[in-house]
mmCIF file of C-alpha atoms and ligand atoms in Angstrom:
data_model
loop_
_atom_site.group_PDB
_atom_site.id
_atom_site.type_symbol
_atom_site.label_atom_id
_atom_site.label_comp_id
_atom_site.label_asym_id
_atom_site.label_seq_id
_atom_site.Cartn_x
_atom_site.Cartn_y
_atom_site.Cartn_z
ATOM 1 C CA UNK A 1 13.465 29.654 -17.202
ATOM 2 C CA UNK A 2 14.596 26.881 -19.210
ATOM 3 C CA UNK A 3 15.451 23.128 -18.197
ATOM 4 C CA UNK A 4 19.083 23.114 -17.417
ATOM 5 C CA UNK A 5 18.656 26.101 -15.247
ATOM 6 C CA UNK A 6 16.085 24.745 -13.299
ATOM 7 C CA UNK A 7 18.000 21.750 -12.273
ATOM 8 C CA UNK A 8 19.964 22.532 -9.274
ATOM 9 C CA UNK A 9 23.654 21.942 -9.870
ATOM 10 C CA UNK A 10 24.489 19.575 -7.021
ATOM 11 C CA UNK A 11 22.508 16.862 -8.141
ATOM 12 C CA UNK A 12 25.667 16.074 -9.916
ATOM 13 C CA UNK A 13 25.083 13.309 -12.643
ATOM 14 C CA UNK A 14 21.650 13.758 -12.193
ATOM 15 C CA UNK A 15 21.443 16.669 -13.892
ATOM 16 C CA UNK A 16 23.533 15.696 -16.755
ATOM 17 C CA UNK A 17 21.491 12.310 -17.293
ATOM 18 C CA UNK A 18 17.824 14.495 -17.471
ATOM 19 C CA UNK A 19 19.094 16.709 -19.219
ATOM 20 C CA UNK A 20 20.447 14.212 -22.166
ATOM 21 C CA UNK A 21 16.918 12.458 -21.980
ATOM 22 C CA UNK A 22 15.673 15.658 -22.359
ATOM 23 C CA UNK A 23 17.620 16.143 -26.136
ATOM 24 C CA UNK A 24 16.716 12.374 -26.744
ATOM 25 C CA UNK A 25 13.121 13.545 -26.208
ATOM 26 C CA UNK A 26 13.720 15.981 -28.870
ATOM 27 C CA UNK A 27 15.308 13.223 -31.480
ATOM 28 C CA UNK A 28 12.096 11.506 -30.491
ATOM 29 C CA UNK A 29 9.674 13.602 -31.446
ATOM 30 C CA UNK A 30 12.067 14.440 -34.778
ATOM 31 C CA UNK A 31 11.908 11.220 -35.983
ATOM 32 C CA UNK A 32 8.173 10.733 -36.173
ATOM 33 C CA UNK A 33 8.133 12.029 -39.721
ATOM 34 C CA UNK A 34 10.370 9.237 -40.880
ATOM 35 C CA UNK A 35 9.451 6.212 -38.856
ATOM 36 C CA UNK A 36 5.389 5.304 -39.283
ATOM 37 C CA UNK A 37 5.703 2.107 -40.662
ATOM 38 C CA UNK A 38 4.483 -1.094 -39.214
ATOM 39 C CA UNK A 39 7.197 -3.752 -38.047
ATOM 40 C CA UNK A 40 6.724 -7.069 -38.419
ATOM 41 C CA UNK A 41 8.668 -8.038 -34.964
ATOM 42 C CA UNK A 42 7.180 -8.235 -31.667
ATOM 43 C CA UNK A 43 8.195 -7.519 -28.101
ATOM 44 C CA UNK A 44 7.979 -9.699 -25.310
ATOM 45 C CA UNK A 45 4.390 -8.977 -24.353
ATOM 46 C CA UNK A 46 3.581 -10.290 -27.794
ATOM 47 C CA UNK A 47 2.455 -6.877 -29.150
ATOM 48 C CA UNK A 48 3.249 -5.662 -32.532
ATOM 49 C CA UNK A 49 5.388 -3.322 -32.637
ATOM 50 C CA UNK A 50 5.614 -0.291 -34.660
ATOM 51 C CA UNK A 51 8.765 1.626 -36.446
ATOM 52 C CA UNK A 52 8.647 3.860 -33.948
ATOM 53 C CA UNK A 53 8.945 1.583 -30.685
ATOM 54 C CA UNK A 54 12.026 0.644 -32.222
ATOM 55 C CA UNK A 55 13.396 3.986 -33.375
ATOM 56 C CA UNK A 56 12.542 5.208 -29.939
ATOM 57 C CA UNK A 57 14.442 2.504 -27.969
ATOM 58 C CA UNK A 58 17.444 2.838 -30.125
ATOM 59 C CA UNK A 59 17.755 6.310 -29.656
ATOM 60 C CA UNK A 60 17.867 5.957 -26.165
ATOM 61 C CA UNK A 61 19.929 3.317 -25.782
ATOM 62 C CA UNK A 62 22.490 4.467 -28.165
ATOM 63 C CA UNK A 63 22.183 8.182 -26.412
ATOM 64 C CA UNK A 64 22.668 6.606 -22.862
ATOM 65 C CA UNK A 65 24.582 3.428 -23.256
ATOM 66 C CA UNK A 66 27.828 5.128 -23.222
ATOM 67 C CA UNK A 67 27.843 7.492 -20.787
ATOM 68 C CA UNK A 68 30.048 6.913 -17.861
ATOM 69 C CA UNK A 69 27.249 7.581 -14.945
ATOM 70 C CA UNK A 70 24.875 5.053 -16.504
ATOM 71 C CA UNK A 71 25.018 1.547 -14.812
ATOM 72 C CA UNK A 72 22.121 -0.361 -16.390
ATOM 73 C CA UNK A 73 19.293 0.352 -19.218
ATOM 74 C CA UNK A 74 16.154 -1.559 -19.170
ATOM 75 C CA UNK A 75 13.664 -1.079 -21.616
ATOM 76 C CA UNK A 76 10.306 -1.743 -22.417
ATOM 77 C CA UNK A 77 10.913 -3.226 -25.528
ATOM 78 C CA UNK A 78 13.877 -5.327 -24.041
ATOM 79 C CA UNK A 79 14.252 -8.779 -23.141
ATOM 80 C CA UNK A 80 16.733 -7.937 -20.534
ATOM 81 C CA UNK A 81 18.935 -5.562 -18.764
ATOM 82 C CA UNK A 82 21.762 -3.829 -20.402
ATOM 83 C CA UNK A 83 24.627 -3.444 -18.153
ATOM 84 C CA UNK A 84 26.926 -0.350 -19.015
ATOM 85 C CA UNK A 85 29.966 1.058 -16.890
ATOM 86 C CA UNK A 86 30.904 -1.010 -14.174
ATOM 87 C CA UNK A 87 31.652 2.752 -12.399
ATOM 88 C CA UNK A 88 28.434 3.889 -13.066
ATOM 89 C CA UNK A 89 25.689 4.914 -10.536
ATOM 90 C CA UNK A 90 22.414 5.802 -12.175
ATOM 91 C CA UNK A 91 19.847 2.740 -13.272
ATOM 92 C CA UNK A 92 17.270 4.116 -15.946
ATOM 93 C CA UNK A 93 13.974 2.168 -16.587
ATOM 94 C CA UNK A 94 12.049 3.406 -19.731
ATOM 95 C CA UNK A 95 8.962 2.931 -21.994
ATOM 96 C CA UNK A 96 10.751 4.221 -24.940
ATOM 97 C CA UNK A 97 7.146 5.005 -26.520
ATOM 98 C CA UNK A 98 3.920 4.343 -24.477
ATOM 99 C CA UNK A 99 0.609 4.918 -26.319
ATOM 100 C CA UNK A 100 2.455 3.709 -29.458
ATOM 101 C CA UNK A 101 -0.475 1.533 -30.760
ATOM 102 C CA UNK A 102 -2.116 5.132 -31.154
ATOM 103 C CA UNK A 103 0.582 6.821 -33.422
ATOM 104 C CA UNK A 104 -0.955 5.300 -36.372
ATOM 105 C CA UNK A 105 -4.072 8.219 -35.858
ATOM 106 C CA UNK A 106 -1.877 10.721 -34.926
ATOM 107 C CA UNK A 107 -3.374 10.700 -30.663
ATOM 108 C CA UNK A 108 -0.492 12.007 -28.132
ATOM 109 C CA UNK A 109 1.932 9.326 -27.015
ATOM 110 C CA UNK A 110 5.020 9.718 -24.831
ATOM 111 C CA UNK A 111 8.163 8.461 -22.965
ATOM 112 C CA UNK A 112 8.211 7.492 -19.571
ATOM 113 C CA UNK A 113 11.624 7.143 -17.397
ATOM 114 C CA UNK A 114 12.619 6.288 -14.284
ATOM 115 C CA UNK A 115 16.051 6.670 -12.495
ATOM 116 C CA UNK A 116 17.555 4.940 -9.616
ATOM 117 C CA UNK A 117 20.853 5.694 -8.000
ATOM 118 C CA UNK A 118 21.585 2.149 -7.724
ATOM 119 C CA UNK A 119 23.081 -0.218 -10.433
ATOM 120 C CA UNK A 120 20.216 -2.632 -9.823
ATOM 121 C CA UNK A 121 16.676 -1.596 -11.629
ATOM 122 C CA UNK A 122 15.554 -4.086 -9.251
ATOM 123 C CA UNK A 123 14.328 -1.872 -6.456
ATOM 124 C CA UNK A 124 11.154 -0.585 -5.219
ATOM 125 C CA UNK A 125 9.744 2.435 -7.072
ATOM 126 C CA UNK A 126 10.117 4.628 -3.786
ATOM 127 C CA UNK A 127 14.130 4.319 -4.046
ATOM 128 C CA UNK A 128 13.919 6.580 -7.481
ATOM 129 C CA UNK A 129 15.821 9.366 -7.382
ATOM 130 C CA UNK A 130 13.647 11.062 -10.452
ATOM 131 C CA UNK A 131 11.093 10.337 -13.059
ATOM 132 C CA UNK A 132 10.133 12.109 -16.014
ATOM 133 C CA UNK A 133 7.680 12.029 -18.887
ATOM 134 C CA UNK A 134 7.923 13.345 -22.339
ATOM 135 C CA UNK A 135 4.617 13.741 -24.404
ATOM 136 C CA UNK A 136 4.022 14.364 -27.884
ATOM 137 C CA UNK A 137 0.799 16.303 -28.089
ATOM 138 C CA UNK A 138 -0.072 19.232 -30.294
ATOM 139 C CA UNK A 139 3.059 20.178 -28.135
ATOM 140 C CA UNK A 140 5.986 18.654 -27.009
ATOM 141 C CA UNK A 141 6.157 18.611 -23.115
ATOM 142 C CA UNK A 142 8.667 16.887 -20.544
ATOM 143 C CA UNK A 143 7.646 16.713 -16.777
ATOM 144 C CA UNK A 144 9.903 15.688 -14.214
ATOM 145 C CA UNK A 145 10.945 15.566 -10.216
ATOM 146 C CA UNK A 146 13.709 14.773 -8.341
ATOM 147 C CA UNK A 147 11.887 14.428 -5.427
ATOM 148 C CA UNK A 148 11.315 18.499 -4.961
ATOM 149 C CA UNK A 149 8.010 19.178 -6.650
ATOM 150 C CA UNK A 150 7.069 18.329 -9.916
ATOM 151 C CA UNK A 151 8.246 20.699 -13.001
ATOM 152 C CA UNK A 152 6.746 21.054 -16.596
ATOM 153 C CA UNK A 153 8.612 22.615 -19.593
ATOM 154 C CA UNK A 154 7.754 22.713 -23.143
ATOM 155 C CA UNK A 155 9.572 22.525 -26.071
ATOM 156 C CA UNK A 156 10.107 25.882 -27.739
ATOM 157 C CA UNK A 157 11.103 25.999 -31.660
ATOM 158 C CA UNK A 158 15.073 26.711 -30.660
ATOM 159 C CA UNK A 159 15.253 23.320 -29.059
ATOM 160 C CA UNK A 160 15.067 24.480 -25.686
ATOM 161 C CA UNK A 161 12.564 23.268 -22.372
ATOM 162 C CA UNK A 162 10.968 26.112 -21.494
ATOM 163 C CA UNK A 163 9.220 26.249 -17.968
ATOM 164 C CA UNK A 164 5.419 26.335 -17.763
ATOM 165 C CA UNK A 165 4.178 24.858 -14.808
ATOM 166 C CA UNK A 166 6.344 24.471 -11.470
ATOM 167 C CA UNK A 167 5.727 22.155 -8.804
ATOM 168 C CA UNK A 168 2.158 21.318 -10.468
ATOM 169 C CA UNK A 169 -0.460 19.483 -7.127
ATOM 170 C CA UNK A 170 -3.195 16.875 -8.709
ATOM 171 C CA UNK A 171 -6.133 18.847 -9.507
ATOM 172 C CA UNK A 172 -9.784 18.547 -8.423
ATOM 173 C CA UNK A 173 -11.746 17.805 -11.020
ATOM 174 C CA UNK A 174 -13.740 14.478 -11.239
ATOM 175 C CA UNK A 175 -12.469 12.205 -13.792
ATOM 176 C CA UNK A 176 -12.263 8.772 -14.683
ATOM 177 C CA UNK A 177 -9.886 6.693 -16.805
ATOM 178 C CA UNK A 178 -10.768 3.023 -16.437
ATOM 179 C CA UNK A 179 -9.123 0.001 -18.367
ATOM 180 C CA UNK A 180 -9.849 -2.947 -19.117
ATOM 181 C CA UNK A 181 -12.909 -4.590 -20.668
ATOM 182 C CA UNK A 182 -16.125 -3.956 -18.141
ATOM 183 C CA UNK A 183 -17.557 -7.574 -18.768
ATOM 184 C CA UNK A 184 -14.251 -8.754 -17.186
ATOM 185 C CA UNK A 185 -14.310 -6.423 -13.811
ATOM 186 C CA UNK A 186 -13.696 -7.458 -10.528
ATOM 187 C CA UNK A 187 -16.464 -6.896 -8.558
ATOM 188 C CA UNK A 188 -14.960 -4.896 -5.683
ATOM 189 C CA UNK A 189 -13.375 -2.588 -9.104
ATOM 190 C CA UNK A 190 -16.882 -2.673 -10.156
ATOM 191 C CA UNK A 191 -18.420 -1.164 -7.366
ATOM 192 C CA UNK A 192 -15.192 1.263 -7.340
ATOM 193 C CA UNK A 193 -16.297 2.843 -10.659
ATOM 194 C CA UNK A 194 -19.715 2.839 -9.888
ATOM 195 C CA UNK A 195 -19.121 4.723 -6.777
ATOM 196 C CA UNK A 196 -16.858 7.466 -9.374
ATOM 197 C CA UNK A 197 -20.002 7.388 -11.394
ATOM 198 C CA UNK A 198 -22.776 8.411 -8.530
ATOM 199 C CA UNK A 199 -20.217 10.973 -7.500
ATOM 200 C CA UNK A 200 -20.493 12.786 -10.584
ATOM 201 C CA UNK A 201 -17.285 11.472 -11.928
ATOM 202 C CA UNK A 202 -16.729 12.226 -15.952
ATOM 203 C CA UNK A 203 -15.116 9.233 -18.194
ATOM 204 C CA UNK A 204 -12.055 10.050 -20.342
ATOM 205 C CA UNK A 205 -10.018 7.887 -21.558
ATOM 206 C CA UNK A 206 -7.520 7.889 -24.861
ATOM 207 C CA UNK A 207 -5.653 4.517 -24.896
ATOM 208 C CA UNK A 208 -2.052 5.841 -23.796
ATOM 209 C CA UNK A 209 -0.931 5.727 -20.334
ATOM 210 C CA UNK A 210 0.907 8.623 -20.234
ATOM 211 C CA UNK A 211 -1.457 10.728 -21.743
ATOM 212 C CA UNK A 212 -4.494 9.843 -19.386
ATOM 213 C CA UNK A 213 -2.437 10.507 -16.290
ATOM 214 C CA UNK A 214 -1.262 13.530 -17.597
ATOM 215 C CA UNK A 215 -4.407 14.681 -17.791
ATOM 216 C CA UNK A 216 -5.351 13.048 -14.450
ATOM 217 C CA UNK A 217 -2.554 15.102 -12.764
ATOM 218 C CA UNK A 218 -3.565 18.901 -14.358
ATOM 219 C CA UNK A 219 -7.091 18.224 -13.428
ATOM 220 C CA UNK A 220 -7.274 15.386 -11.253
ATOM 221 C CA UNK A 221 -9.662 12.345 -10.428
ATOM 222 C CA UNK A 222 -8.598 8.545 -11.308
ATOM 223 C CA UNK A 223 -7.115 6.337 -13.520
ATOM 224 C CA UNK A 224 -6.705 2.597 -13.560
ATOM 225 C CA UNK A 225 -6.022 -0.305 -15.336
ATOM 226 C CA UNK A 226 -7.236 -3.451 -13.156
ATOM 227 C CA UNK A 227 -7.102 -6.663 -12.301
ATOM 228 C CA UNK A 228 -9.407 -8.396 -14.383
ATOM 229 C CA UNK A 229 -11.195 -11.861 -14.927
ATOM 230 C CA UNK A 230 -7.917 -13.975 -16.200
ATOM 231 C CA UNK A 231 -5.752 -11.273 -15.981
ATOM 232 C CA UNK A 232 -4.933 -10.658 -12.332
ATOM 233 C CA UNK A 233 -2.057 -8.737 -13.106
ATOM 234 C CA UNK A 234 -3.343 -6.654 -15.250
ATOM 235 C CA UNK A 235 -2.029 -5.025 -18.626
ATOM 236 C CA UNK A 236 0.669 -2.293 -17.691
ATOM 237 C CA UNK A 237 4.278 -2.780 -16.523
ATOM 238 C CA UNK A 238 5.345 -1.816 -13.107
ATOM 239 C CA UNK A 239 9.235 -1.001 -14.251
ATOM 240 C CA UNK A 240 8.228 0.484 -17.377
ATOM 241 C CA UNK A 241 5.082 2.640 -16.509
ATOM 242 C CA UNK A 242 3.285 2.166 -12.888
ATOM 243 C CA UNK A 243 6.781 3.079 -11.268
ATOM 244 C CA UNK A 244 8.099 6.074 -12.612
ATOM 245 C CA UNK A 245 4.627 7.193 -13.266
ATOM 246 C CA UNK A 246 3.434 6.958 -9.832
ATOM 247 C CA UNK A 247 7.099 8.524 -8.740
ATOM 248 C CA UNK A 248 5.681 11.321 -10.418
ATOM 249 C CA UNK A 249 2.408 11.771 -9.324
ATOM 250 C CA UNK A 250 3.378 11.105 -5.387
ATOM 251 C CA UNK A 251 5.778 14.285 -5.839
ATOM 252 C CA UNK A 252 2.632 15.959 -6.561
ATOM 253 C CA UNK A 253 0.287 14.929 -4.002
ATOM 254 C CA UNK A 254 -1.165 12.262 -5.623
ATOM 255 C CA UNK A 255 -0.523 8.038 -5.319
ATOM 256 C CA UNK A 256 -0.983 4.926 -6.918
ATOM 257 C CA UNK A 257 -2.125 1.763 -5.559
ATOM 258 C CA UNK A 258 -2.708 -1.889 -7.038
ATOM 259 C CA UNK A 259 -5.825 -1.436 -4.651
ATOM 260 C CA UNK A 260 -4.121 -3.497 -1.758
ATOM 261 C CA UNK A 261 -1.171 -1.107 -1.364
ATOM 262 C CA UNK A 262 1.436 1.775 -2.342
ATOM 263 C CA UNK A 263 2.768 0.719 -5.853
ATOM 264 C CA UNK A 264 6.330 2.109 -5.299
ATOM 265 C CA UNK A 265 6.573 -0.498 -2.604
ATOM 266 C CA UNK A 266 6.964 -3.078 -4.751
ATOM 267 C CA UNK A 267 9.914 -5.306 -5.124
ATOM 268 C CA UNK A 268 10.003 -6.245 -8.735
ATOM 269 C CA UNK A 269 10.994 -10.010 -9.240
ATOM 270 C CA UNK A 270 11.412 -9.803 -13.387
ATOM 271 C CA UNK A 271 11.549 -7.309 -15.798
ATOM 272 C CA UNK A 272 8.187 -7.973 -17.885
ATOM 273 C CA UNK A 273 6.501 -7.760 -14.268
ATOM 274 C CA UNK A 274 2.779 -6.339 -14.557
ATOM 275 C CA UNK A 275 0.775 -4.859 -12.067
ATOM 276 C CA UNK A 276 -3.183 -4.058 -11.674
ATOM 277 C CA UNK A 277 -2.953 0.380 -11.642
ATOM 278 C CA UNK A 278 -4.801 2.905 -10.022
ATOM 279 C CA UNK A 279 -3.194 6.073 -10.158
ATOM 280 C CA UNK A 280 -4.638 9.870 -9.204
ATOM 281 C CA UNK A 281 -5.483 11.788 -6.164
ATOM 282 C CA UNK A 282 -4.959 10.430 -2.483
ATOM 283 C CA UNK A 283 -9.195 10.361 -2.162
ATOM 284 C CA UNK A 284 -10.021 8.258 -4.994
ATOM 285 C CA UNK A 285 -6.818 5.934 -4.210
ATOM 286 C CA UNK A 286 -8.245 5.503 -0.590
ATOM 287 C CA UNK A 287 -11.456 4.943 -1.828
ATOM 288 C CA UNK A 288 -10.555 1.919 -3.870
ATOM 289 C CA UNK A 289 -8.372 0.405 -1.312
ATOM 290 C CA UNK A 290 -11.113 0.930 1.114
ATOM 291 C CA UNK A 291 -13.699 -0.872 -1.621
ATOM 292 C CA UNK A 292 -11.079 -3.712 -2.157
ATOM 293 C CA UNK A 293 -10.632 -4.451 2.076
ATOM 294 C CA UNK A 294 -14.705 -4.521 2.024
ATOM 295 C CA UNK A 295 -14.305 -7.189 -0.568
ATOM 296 C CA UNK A 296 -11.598 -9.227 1.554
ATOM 297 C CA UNK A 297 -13.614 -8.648 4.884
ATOM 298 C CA UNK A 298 -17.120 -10.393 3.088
HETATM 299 O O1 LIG B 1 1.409 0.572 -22.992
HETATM 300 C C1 LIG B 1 0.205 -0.005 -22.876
HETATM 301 C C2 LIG B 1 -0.954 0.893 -23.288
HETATM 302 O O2 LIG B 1 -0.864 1.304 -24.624
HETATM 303 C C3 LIG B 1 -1.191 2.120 -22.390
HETATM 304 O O3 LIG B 1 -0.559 3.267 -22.859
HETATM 305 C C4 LIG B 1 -2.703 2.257 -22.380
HETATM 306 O O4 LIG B 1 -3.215 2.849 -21.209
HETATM 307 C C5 LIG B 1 -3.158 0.835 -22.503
HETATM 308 O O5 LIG B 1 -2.116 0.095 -23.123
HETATM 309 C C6 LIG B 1 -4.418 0.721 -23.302
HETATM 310 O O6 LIG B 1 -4.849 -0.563 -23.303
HETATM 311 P P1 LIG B 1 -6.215 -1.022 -23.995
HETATM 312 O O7 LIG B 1 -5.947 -1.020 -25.457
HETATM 313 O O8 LIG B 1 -6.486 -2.368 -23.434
HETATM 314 O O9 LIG B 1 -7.273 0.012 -23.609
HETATM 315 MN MN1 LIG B 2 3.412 1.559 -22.556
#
């Protein structure tokens, strides 16, 4: 079964907007050939960025600025919010190109979106109406939910999203994914990992978001990006990644926490907004939280 049947028809818009990510995805992944360079700009987190941030972000914006369902665009690599048709209902949060620092060695990267039906990206990541992923990997993959289940379809040589895995549930393997430099820890995060440790959990982690919890949600276990000495926000973006992310992996059973509660709680205050992650299944979330409240209670 292939994307655009799988979307049910009366999501309206809904399915027209995925569906036009979906062929951005595609552009994507075509233009990796021509865009490796290194540019000498840098977004607002004061990160380099490379060719293909940019190329990535334009394509999107140019595929989605016009269309007459799309109220607002906010990107990654943004400074602020574009505002499109005054008529239009759907706000759509992306990291054009997550992982990007890792395209130079040829590791899987991806794009990460969000949707809300609401002109404002402003809201809490529960008010998202979808989320979806693309990854470029040895294949090219898109993963998405509208709230029923989450749906994986790969890329087939006609151009066309081809399902593989419906309404995929975290797995139970025991992995770990965790950020951040150790000497820098918190100690209740500390005690966290070492707890994933005795338990027999196994470390992986590649350096793209996207990637990681991919993997995190096909075989489950943890990953996080912390709080960490000086940095008590952490490193990833809660518009950008930790929402539509964590959209995602809720749909499938899992959650994601800043280790004092439900990420997609969250009213953002400002675009660049960062937030400390852990994301996988409901156990190792509620062990963490449980770790952290020790902490508070000492
Ligand atoms: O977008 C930020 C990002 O590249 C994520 O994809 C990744 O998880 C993280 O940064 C890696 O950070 P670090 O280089 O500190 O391990
Ligand atoms: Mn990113």
């Amino acid at each position: 079964m292939f994307l655009n049947e799988h979307l049910p028809d009366d999501t309206g818009d809904l399915k027209e907007l995925i569906l036009t990510i979906s062929r951005l995805g595609k552009s994507i992944k075509d233009g990796f050939l021509l865009n490796q360079g290194v540019a000498d700009t840098q977004n607002m987190y004061g990160e380099t960025q490379v060719e293909m941030d940019k190329w990535a972000d334009k394509v999107l914006v140019d595929g989605l600025r016009n269309l007459p369902f799309v109220a607002s665009l906010s990107s990654e690599e943004r400074d602020d919010v574009i505002y499109c048709s005054k008529d239009g209902r759907y706000s759509v949060t992306f990291d054009p190109l997550d992982g990007s620092s890792l395209m130079g060695i040829n590791l899987t990267v991806g794009t990460i979106v969000g949707i809300f039906e609401n002109p404002d990206p402003f809201r809490p990541g529960s008010e998202m109406v979808g989320a979806m992923y693309i990854l470029y990997g040895p294949l090219t993959t898109l993963t998405y939910t509208i709230g029923k289940g989450i749906h994986e379809f790969v890329l087939d040589k006609d151009g066309n999203y081809l399902l593989q895995h419906e309404n995929l549930i975290v797995g139970e393997s025991k992995i770990y994914a965790p950020g951040a430099l150790r000497k820098e820890w918190l100690p209740f995060h500390t005690r966290f990992i070492e707890r994933m440790e005795k338990e027999g959990y196994k470390l992986r982690f590649c350096g793209s978001f996207v990637a990681d919890v991919h993997q995190i949600i096909h075989k489950g276990g943890v990953f996080t990006y912390p709080a960490s000495i000086g940095k008590d926000q952490g490193k990833l973006r809660l518009l950008f990644e930790a929402n539509p992310m964590g959209f995602i992996i809720h749909h499938a059973g899992g959650s994601i926490s800043n280790g004092d509660m439900d990420i997609l709680k969250i009213i953002p205050e400002k675009l660049d907004q960062r937030v400390p992650i852990y994301i996988g299944g409901k156990k190792e979330i509620s062990i963490v939280e449980e770790e952290k409240k020790k902490e508070a209670s000492l």
